[in-house]
Short mmCIF file of C-alpha atoms in Angstrom, two decimals:
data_model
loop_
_atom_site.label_atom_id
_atom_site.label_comp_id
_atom_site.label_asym_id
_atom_site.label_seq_id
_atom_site.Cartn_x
_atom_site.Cartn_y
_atom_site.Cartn_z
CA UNK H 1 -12.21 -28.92 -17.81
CA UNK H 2 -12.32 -29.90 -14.04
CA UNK H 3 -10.54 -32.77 -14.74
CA UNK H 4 -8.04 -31.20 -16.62
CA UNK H 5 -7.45 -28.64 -13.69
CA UNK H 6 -7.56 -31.82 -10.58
CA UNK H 7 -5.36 -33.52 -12.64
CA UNK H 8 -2.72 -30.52 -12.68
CA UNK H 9 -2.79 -30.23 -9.00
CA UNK H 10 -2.39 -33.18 -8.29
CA UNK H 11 0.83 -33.09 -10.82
CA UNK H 12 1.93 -30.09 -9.14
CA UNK H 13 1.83 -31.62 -5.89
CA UNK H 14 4.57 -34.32 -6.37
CA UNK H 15 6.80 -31.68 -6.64
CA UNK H 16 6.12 -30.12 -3.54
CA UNK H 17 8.34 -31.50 -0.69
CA UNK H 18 6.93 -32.87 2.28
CA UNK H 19 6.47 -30.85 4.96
CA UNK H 20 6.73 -32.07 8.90
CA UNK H 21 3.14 -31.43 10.74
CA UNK H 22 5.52 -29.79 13.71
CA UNK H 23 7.31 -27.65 11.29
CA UNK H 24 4.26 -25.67 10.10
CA UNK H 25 3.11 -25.37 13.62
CA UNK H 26 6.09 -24.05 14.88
CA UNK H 27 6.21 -21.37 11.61
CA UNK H 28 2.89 -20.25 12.35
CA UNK H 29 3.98 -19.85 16.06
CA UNK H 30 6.51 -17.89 15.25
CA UNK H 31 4.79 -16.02 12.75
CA UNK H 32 1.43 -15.15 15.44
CA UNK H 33 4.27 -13.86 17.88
CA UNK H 34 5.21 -11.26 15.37
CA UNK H 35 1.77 -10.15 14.68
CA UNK H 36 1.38 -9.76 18.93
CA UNK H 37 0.90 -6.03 19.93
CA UNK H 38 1.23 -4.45 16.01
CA UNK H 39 -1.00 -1.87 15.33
CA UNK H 40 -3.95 -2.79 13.50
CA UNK H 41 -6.06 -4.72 15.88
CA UNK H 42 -9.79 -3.30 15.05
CA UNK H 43 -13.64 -4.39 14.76
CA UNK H 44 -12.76 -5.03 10.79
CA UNK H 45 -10.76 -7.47 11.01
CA UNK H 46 -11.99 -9.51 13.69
CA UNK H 47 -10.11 -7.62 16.47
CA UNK H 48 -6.62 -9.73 14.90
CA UNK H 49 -3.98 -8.19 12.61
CA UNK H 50 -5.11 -9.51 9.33
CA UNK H 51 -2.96 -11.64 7.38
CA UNK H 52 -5.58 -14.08 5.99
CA UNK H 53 -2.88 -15.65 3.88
CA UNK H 54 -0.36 -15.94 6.53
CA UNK H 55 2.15 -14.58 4.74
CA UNK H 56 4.23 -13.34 8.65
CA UNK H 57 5.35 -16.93 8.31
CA UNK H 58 7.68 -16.30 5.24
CA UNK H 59 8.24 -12.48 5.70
CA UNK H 60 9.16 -10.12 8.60
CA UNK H 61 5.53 -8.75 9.97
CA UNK H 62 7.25 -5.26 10.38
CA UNK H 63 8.66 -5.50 6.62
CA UNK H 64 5.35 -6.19 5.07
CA UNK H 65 3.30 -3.55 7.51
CA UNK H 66 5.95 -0.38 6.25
CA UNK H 67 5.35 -2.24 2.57
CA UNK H 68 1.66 -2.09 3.57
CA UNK H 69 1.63 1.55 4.65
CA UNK H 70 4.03 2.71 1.71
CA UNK H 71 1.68 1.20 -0.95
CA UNK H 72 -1.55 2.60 0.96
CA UNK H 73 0.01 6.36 1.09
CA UNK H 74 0.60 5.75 -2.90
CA UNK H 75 -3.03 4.93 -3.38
CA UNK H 76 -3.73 8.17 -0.96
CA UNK H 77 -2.11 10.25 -3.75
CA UNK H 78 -2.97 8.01 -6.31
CA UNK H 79 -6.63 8.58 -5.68
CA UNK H 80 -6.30 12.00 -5.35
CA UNK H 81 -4.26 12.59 -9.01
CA UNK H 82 -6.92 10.55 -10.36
CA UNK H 83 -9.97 12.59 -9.35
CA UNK H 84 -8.51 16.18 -9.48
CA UNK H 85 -8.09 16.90 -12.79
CA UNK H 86 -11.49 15.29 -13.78
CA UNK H 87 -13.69 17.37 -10.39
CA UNK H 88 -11.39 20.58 -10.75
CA UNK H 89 -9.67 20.29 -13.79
CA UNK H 90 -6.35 20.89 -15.66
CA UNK H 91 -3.46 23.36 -14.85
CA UNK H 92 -3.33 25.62 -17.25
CA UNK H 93 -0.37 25.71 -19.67
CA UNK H 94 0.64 22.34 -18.62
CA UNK H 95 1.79 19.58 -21.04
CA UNK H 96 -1.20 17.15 -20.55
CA UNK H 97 -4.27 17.85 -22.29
CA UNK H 98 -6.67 15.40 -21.02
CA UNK H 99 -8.45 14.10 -17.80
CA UNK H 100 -8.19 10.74 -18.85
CA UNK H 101 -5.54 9.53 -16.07
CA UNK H 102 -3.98 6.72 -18.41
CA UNK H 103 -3.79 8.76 -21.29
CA UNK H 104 -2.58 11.46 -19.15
CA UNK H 105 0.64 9.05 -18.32
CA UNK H 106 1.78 9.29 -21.89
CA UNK H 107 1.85 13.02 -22.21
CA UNK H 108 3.76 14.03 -19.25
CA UNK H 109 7.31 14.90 -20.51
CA UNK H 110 10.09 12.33 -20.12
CA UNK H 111 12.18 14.95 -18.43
CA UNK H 112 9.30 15.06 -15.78
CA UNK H 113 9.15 11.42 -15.34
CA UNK H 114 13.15 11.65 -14.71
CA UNK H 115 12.94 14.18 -11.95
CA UNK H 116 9.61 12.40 -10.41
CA UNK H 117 12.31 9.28 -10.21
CA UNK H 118 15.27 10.62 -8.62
CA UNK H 119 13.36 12.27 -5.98
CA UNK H 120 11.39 9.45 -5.06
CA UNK H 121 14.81 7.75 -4.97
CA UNK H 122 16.40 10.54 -2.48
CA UNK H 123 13.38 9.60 -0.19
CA UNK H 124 14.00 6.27 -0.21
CA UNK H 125 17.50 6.65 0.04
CA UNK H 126 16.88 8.53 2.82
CA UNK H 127 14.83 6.49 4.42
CA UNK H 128 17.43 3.46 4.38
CA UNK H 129 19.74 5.52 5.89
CA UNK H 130 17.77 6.48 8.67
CA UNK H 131 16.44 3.44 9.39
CA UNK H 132 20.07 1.98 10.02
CA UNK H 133 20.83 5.04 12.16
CA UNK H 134 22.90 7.15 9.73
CA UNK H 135 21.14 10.32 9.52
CA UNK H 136 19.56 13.66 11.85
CA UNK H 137 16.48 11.53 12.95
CA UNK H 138 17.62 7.91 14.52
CA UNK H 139 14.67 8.19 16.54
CA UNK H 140 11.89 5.46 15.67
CA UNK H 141 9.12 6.86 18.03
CA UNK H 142 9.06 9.98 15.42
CA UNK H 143 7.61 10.17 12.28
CA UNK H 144 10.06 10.25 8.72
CA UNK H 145 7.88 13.15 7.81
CA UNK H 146 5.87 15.59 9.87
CA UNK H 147 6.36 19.01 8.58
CA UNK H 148 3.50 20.33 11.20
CA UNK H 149 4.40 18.72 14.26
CA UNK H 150 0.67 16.53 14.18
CA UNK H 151 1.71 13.30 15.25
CA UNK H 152 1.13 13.14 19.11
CA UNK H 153 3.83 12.91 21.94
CA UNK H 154 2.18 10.23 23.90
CA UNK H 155 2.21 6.18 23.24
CA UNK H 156 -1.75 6.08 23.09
CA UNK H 157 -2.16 8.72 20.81
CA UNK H 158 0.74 7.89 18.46
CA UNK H 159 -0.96 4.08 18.42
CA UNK H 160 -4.53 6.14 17.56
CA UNK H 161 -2.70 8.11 14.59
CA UNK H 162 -0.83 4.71 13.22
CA UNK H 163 -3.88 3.23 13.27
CA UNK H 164 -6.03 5.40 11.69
CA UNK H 165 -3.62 5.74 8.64
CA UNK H 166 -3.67 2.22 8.19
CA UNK H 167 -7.33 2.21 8.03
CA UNK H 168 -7.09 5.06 5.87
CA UNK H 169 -4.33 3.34 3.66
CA UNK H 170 -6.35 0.29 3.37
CA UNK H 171 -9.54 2.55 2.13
CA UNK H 172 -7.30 3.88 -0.92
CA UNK H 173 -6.19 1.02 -2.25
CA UNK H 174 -9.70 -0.28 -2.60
CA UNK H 175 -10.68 3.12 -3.60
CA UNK H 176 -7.69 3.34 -6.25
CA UNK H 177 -8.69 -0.36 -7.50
CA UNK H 178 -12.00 0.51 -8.09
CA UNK H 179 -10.90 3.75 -10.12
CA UNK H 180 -8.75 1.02 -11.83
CA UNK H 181 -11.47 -1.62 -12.97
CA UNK H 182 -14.06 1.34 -13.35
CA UNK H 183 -11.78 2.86 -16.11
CA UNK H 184 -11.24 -0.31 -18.01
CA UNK H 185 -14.48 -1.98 -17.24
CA UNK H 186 -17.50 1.72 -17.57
CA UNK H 187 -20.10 0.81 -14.62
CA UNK H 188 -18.60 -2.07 -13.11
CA UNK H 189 -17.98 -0.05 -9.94
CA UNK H 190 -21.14 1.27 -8.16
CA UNK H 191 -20.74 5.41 -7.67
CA UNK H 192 -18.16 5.63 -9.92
CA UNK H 193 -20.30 5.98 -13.39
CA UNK H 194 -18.72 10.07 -13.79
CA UNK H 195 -15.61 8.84 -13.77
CA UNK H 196 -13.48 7.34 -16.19
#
């Protein structure tokens, strides 16, 4: 089998072109000035931005960070829908019947599904817009959505805030994985054996 699997890299390699030693240098150069003074900078990940797999080389740092945060504030939610029903329970007189959150998927209405699309598409609509300066809030120092006036007026505590929301974005996407493998796979995930 290890054969098998040296002689397909080695296959796969001959069609990879050749790539000049400067070239890579010069990528990664480029790519460790984007990474330079973004948020994110902590004891966890070695006092560096983390991008193990160096994927600022390829992509725009900035791109993959709102990416980063976008996914992490799903997981927030995410996390959340997946533990309320089975801590607290179910709304009453709702369509779904059950605290399993995958079977759960299935019996939400398709109407519901609709709505929960077009809105998330106004957001994000809205969100393009603003960030190419069409729209009531051109400002990129301010928040897209602070409904309480939290986030802080000053460049060290606005730094403090991003940061702690990456952290925190980070956490639920490890938290929502483990929900994940712990549904599929009963006890695989320490702390998690209540849940399913």
């Amino acid at each position: 089998m290890v054969r098998r699997l040296a002689l397909l890299a080695v296959g796969a390699s001959a069609l990879v072109a050749p790539v000049a030693p400067g070239a890579r240098r010069t990528a990664l150069k480029a790519a460790d000035a984007q990474l330079d003074g973004m948020i994110g900078t902590s004891i966890e990940c070695g006092d560096q931005v983390w991008d193990p797999l160096e994927l600022s080389q390829w992509r725009d740092a900035g791109e993959m960070r709102a990416c980063e945060l976008a996914n992490g504030r799903a997981a927030m939610l995410g996390w959340v829908g997946w533990l309320w029903p089975q801590v607290f329970g179910l709304w009453k007189g709702g369509p779904v019947t059950t605290t399993d959150p995958i079977d759960a998927i299935m019996q939400v209405p398709t109407v519901a599904w609709a709505q929960f699309i077009v809105f998330c598409g106004a957001i994000e609509a809205n969100k393009y817009n603003w960030a190419k300066g069409e729209g009531p809030m051109t400002d990129p120092s301010k928040p897209f959505f602070d409904p309480l006036g939290l986030y802080p007026t000053d460049a060290a505590g606005q730094e403090k805030m991003q940061l702690r929301e990456l952290k925190n974005a980070r956490v639920a996407m490890i938290g929502f994985a483990g929900l994940f493998v712990n549904h599929f796979m009963p006890g695989a995930v320490p702390g998690l054996g209540g849940f399913h």
